[in-house]
Coordinates of C-alpha atoms in Angstrom, one line a residue:
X1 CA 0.0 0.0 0.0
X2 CA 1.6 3.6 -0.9
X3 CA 1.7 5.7 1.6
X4 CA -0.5 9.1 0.5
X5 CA -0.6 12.5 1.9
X6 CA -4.1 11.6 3.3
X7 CA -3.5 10.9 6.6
X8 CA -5.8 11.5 9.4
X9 CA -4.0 14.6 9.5
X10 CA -4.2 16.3 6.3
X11 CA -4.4 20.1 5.9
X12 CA -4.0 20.4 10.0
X13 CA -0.4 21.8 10.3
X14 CA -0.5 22.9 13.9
X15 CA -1.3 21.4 17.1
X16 CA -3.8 24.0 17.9
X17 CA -5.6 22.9 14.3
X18 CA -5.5 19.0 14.8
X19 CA -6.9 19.4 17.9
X20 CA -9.8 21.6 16.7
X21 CA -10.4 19.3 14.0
X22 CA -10.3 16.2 16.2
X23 CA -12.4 17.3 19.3
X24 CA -14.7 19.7 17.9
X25 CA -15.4 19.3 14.0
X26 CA -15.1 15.9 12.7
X27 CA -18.0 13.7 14.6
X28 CA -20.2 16.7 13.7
X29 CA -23.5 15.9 11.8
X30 CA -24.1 17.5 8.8
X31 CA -26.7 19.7 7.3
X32 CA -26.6 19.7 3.3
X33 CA -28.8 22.7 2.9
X34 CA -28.5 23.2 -0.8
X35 CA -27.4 20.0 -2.9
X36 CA -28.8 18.3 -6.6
X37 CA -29.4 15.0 -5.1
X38 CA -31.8 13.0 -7.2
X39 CA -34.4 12.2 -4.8
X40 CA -35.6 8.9 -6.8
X41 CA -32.3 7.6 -5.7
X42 CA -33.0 8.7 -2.0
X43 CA -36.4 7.1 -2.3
X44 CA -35.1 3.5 -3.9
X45 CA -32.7 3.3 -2.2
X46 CA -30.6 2.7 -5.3
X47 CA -27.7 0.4 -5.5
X48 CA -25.1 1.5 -7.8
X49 CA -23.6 -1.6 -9.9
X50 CA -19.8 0.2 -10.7
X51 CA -17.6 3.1 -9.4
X52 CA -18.1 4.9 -12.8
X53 CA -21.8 5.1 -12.5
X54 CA -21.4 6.6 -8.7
X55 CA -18.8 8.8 -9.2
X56 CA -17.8 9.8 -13.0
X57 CA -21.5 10.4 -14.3
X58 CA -22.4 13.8 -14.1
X59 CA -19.2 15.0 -12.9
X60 CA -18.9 17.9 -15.0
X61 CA -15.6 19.0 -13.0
X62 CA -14.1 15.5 -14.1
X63 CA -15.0 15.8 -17.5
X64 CA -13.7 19.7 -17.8
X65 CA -10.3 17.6 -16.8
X66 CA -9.8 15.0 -19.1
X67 CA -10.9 16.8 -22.3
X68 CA -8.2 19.2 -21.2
X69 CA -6.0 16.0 -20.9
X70 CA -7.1 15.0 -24.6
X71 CA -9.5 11.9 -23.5
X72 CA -11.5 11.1 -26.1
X73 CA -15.6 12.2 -25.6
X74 CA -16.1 8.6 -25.9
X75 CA -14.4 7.5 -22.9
X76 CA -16.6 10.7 -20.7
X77 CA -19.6 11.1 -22.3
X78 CA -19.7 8.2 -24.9
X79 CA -20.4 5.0 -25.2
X80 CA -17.5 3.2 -23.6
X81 CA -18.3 0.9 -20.9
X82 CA -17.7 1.5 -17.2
X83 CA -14.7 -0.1 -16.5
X84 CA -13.1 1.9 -19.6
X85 CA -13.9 5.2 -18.5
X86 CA -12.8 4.8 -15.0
X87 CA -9.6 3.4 -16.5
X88 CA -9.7 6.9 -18.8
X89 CA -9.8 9.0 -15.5
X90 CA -7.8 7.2 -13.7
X91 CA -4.7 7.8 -16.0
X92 CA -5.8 11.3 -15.6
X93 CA -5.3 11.9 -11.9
X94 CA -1.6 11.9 -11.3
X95 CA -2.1 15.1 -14.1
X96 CA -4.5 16.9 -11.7
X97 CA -1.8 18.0 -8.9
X98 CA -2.8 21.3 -7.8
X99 CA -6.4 20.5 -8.9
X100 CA -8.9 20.7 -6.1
X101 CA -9.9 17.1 -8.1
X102 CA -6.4 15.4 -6.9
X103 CA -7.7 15.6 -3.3
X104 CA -11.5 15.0 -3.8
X105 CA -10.7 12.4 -6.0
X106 CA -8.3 11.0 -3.0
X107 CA -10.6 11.6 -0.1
X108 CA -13.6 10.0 -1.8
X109 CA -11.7 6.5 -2.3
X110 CA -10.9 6.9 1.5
X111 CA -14.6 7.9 2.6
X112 CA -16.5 5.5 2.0
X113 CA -14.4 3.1 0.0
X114 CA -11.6 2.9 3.1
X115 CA -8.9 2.8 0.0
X116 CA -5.6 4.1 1.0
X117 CA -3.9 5.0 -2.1
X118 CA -3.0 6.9 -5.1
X119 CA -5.1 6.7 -8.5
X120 CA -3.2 5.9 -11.4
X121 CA -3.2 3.7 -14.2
X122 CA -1.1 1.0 -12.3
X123 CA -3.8 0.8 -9.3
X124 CA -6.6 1.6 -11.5
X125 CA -7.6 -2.2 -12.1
X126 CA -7.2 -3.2 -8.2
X127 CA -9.2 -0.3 -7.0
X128 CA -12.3 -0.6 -9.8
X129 CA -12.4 -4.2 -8.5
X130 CA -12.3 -3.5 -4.5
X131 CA -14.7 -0.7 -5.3
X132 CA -17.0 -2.3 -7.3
X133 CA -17.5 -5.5 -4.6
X134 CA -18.2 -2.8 -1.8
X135 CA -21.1 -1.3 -3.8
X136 CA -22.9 -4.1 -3.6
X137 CA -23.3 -4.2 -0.2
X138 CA -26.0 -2.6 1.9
X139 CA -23.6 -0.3 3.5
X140 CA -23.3 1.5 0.2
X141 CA -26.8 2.2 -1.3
X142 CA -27.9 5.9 -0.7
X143 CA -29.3 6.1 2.6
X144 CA -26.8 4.1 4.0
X145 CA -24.9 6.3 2.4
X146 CA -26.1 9.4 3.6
X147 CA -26.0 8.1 7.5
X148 CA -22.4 7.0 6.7
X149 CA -21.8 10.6 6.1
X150 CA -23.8 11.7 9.2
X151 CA -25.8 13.7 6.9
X152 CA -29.0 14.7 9.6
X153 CA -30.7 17.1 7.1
X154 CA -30.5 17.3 2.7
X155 CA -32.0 19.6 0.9
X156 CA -32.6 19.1 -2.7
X157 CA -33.1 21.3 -6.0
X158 CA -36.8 20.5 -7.4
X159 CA -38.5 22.4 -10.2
X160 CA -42.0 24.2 -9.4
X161 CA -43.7 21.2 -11.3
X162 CA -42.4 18.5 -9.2
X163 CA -45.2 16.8 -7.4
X164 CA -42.4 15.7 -4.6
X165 CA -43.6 12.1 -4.4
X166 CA -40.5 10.8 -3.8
X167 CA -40.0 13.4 -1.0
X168 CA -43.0 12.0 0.5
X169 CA -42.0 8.8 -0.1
X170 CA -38.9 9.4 1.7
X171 CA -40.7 10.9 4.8
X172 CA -43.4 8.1 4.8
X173 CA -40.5 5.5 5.3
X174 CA -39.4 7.4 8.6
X175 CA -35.9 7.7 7.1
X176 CA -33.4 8.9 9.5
X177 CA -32.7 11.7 7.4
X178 CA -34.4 15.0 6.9
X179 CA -34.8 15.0 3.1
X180 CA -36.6 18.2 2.0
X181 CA -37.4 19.6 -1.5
X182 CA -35.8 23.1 -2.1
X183 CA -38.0 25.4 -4.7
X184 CA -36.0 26.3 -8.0
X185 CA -38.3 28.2 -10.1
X186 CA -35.2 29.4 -12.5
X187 CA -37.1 28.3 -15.7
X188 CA -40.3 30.8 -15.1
X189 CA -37.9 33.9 -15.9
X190 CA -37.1 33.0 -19.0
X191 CA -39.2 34.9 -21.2
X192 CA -36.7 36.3 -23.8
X193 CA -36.9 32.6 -25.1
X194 CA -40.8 33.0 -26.3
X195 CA -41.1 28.9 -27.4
X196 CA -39.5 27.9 -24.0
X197 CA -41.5 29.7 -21.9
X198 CA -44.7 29.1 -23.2
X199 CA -43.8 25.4 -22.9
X200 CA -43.0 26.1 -19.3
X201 CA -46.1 28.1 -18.6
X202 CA -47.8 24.8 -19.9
X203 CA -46.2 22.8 -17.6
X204 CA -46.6 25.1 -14.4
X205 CA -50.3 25.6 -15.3
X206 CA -51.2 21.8 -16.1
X207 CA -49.4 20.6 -12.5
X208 CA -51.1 23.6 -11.0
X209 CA -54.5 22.9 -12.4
X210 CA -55.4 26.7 -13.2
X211 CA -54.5 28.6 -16.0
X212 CA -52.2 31.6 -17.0
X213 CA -53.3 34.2 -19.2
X214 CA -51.9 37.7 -17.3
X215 CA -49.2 38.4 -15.2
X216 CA -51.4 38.3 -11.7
X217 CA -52.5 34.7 -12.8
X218 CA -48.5 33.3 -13.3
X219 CA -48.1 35.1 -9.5
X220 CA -51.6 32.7 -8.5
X221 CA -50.0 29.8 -9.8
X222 CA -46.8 30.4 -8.3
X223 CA -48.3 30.8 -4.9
X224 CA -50.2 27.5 -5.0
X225 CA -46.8 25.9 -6.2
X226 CA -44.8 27.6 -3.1
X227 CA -47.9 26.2 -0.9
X228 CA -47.9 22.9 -2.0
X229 CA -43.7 23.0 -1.7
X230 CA -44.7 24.2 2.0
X231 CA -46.9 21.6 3.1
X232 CA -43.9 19.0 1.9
X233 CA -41.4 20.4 4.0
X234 CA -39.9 22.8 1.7
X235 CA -38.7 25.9 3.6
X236 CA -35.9 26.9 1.2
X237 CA -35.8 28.3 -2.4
X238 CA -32.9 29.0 -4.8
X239 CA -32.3 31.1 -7.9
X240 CA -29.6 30.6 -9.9
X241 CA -29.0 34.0 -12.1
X242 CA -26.5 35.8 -14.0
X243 CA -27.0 38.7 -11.7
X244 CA -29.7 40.4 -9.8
X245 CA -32.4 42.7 -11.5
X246 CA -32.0 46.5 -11.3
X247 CA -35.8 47.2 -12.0
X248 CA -38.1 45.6 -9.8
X249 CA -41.4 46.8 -10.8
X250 CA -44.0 45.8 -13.6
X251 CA -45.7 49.1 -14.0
X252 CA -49.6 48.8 -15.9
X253 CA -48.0 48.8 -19.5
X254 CA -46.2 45.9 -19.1
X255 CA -48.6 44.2 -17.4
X256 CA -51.0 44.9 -20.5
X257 CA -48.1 43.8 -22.9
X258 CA -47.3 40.7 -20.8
X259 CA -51.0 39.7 -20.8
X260 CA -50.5 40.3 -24.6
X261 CA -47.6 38.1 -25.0
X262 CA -49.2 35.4 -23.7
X263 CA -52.2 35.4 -26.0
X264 CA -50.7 36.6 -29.4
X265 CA -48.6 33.8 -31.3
X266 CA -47.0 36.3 -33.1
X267 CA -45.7 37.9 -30.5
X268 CA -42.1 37.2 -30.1
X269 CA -40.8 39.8 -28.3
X270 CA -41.4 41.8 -25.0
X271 CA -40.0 45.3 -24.7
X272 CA -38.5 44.8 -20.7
X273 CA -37.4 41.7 -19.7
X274 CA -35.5 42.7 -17.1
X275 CA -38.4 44.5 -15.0
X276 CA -40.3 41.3 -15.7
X277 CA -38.0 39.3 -13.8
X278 CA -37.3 42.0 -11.3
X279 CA -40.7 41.9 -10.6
X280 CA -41.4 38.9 -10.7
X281 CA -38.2 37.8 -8.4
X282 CA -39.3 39.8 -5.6
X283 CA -43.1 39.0 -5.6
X284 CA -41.6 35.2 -4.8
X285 CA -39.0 36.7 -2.3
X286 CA -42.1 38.2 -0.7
X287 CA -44.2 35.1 -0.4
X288 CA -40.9 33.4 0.9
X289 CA -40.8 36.0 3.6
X290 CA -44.4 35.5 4.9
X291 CA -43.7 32.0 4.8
X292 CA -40.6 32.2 7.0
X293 CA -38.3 30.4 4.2
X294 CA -34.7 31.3 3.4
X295 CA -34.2 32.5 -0.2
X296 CA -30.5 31.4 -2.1
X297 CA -29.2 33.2 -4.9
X298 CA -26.3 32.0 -6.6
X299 CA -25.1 34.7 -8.9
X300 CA -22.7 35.3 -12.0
X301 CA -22.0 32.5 -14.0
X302 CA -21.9 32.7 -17.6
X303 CA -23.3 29.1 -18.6
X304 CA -22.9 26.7 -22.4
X305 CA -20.0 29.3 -23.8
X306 CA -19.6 26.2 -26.1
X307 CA -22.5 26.6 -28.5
X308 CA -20.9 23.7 -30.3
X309 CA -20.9 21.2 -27.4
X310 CA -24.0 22.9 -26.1
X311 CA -26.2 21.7 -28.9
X312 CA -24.0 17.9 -29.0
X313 CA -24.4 17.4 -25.1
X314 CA -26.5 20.0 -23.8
X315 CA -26.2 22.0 -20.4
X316 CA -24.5 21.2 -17.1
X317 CA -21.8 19.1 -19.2
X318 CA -18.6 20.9 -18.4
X319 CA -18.9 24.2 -20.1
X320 CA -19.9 27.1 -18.2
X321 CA -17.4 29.8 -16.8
X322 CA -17.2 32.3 -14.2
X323 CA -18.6 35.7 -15.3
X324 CA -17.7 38.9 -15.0
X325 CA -21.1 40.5 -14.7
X326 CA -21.4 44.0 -11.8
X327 CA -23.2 42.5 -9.1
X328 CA -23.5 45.4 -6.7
X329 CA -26.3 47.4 -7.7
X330 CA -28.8 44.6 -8.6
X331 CA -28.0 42.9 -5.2
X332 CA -28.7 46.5 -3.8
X333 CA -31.7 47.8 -5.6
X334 CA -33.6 43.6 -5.1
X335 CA -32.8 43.4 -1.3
X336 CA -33.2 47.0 -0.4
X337 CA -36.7 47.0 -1.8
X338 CA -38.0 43.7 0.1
X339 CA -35.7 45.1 3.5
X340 CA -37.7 48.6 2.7
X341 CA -41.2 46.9 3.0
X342 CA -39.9 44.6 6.2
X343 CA -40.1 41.6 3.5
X344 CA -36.6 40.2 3.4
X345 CA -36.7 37.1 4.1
X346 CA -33.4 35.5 5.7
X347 CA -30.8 34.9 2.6
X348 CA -28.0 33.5 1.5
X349 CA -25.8 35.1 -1.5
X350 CA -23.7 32.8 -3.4
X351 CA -20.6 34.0 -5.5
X352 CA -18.4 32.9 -8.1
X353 CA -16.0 35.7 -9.3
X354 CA -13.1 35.9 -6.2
X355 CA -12.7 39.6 -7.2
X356 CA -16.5 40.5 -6.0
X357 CA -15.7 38.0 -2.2
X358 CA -15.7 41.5 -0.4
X359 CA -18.5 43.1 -2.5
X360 CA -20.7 40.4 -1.7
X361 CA -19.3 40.0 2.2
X362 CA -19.9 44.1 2.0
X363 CA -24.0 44.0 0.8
X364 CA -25.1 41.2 3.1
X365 CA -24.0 43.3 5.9
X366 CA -26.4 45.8 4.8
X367 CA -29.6 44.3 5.6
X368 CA -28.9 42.7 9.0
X369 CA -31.3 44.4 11.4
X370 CA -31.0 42.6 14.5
X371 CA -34.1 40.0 14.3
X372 CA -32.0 37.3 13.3
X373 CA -28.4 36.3 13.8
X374 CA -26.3 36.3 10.6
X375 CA -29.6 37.1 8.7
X376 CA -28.1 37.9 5.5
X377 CA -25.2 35.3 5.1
X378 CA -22.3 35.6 2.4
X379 CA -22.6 31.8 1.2
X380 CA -19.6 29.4 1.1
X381 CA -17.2 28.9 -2.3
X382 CA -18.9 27.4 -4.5
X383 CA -18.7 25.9 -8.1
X384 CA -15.4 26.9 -9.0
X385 CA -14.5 28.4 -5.8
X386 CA -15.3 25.3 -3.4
X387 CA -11.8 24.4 -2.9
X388 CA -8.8 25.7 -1.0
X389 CA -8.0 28.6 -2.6
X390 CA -11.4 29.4 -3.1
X391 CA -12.8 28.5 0.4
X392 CA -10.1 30.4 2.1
X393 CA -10.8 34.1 0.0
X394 CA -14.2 33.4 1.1
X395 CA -13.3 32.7 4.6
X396 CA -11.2 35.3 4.6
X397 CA -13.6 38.3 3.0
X398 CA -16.2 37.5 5.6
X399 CA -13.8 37.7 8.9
X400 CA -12.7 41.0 7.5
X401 CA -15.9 42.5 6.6
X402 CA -18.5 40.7 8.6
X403 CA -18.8 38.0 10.9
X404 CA -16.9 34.2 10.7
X405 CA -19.2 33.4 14.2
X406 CA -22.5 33.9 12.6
X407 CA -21.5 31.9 9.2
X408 CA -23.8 28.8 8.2
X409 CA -21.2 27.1 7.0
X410 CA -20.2 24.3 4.0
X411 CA -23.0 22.9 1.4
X412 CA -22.2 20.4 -1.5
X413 CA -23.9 21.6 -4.4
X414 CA -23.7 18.5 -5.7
X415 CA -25.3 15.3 -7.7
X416 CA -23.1 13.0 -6.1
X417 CA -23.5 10.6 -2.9
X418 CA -20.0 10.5 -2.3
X419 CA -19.1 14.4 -2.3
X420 CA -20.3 14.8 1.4
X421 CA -16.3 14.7 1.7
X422 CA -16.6 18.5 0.8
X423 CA -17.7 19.0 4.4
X424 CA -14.8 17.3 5.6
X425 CA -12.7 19.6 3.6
X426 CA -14.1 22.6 4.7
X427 CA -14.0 21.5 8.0
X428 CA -10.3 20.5 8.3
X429 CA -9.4 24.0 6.4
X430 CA -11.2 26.0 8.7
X431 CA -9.4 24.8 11.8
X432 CA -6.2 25.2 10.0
X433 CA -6.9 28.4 9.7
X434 CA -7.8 28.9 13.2
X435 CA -5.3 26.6 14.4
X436 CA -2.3 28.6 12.2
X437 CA -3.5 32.0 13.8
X438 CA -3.8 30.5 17.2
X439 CA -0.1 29.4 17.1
X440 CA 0.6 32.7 15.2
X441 CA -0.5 34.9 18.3
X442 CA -3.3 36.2 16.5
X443 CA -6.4 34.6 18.1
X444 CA -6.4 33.3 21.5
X445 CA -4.6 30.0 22.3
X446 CA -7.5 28.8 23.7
X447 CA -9.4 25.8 22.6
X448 CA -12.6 26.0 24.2
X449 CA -13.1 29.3 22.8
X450 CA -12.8 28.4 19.1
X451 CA -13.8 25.3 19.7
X452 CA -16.9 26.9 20.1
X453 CA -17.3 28.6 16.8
X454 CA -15.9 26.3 15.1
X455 CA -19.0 23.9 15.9
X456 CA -21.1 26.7 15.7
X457 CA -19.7 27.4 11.7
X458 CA -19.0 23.5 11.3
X459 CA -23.1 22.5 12.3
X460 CA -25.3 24.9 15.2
X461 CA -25.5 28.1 12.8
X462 CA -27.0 26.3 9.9
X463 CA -29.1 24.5 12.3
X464 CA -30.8 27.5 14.3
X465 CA -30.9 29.6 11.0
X466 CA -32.6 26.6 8.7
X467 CA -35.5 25.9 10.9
X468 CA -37.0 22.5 9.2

């Protein structure tokens, strides 16, 4: 067996930080408060038959990796089999030092899998083998998966149309785990595609059972949609968006054109998107508020920038980028109008670019009025961010310009059962950083103390502020 840098010890370089990790992070439960889980799986308890269909499908940040490493599309989105597309990403990890994939990729195979070595085309054969004979045992089907991970509470991405069965499924099995449905109506505001949103419309008005012809009428539907989220457990929504609106209002005009829209065919065109959405956006953040939900918005990526791949694969397959869009003023103008009516709701901001971490650590600290603690939170790294570098700017933007105590701590984002390692991460660099300043001179050398936030960032915060 080679010895790796994995140890029980890795990314803790000071006493203070071991001990940190040890007695007060790493037997914490977790709460997965915003994740793509397919909650089918959750509900079948599915059984995965090879590594490859656990771990490589879907994993865009895999696939971004080996096309940059010249494997062929066959062997990550094609039609090899299993075993040779493991093989294919296997030769490709020794290449991806540096890459926050060399240590997920490592930490994965040692939680669950208990497999204590490098990937590489030598060990790829052995450890597609011992892998695939521990999936299928009960152990590693998805809820045993998720208690393996001490995962207490998931919260899932689900479109307005869902009907949730699964979710109540889930529940009606008494599952250990919470597994809640998280509201995602990102398709409603797109109305600059006229064929796709009508489609939609369809869609949301056939599951709703009423119809929409006018703007108030799309607002009805969306309301019975948020109830019947409600009454499933759903207490959180999410928006993913190139930025925040800077008009918010849907003055009469628009609500005549909109109503026109709808009914003319030839239509094809409508004069102000962006006040649609706007408008629209903060009607929902207003229903979340009276409905005591937190609201997400993960903002500023610039999604398919391959039109070629785009129309071969289709979204979500590897080819979307960090953008470069202003953030500050539509972030201003959408929460100061819902904190100016006493309608913000408690919310979570999500970034992408590094160079706006202390513009978005800056705004959330705008809106916190005292009813709540941490009541407007700058969200952890994500996407391209959720890894060291990334994690640590983060970290580092809210202790300097708000508060690390109050922070709700580390989320997946992710598709996969085996990513709950990202918690891990998170948690060992976060007492490394606490640990390093401790030793430093710059924080107390006191463990207690710290101790105490760092189960507060680690599990409590998320707990008291996502109230399930």
């Amino acid at each position: 067996m080679n010895k790796t840098i994995f140890t029980e010890d890795f990314l803790l370089h000071t006493e203070q930080a071991k001990k940190l990790y040890h007695n007060y992070a790493e037997d914490l439960p977790v709460i997965d408060y915003h994740n793509h889980l397919p909650p089918d799986e959750i509900a079948e308890n599915k059984r995965f038959e090879t590594i490859t269909e656990i771990w490589l499908k879907g994993d865009h940040y895999k696939w971004r990796a080996m096309r940059a490493l010249a494997i062929s599309e066959q062997f990550i989105t094609g039609n090899a089999s299993d075993e040779e597309k493991f093989y294919a990403w296997a030769k490709c990890v020794p290449q991806t030092l540096r890459n926050p994939l060399f240590h997920w990729t490592h930490l994965e195979l040692k939680n669950p899998f208990g497999i204590h070595e490098y990937l590489d085309e030598r060990s790829a054969e052995s450890i597609y083998r011992r892998a695939n004979e521990k999936l299928q045992a009960e152990a590693f089907r998805t809820k045993a998966l998720l208690q393996h991970f001490k995962v207490e509470m998931a919260c899932t991405t689900d479109d307005p149309v869902s009907g949730l069965q699964y979710h109540r499924q889930i529940a009606a099995d008494n599952f250990s785990v919470k597994v809640v449905p998280g509201f995602r109506p990102d398709k409603v505001f797109n109305i600059a595609n006229k064929a796709m949103f009508m489609n939609y419309l369809g869609e949301l008005s056939e599951t709703a059972g009423m119809p929409i012809t006018d703007y108030d009428s799309l607002l009805d539907v969306l309301q019975q949609r948020i109830n019947y989220f409600h009454e499933a457990g759903c207490r959180i929504a999410d928006h993913g968006l190139h930025a925040m609106p800077v008009k918010v209002h849907m003055h009469a005009s628009l609500r005549e054109e909109f109503k026109n829209y709808l009914q003319d065919k030839h239509a094809t065109h409508f004069s102000d998107a962006e006040s649609f959405q706007g408008a629209l956006l903060t009607e929902l953040c207003r229903i979340y508020h009276a409905k005591g939900w937190v609201q997400q918005f993960h903002l500023g990526p610039l999604r398919n920038n391959s039109v070629r791949q785009f129309e071969k694969l289709g979204p979500d397959t590897g080819f979307d980028s960090i953008g470069d869009e202003q953030q500050a003023q539509g972030l201003s103008v959408c929460l100061g109008e819902l904190d100016r009516t006493g309608e913000l709701a408690k919310t979570v901001i999500y970034n992408i670019n590094p160079s706006f971490n202390e513009v978005f650590a800056a705004m959330a600290g705008n809106f916190n009025d005292g009813t709540v603690r941490g009541k407007v939170q700058f969200g952890s790294g994500w996407w391209f961010l959720d890894q060291m570098d990334g994690m640590t700017k983060q970290l580092n933007a809210l202790s300097s310009i708000g508060l690390l105590s109050t922070f709700v701590g580390m989320l997946t984002d992710s598709r996969s059962f085996l990513s709950f390692t990202r918690h891990e991460y998170f948690r060992r660099l976060l007492c490394n950083i606490l640990g390093e300043e401790m030793n430093k001179g710059l924080l107390p050398d006191d463990e207690a103390w710290i101790g105490e936030v760092v189960k507060n960032v680690c599990y409590y915060n998320a707990k008291n502020y996502f109230t399930f």
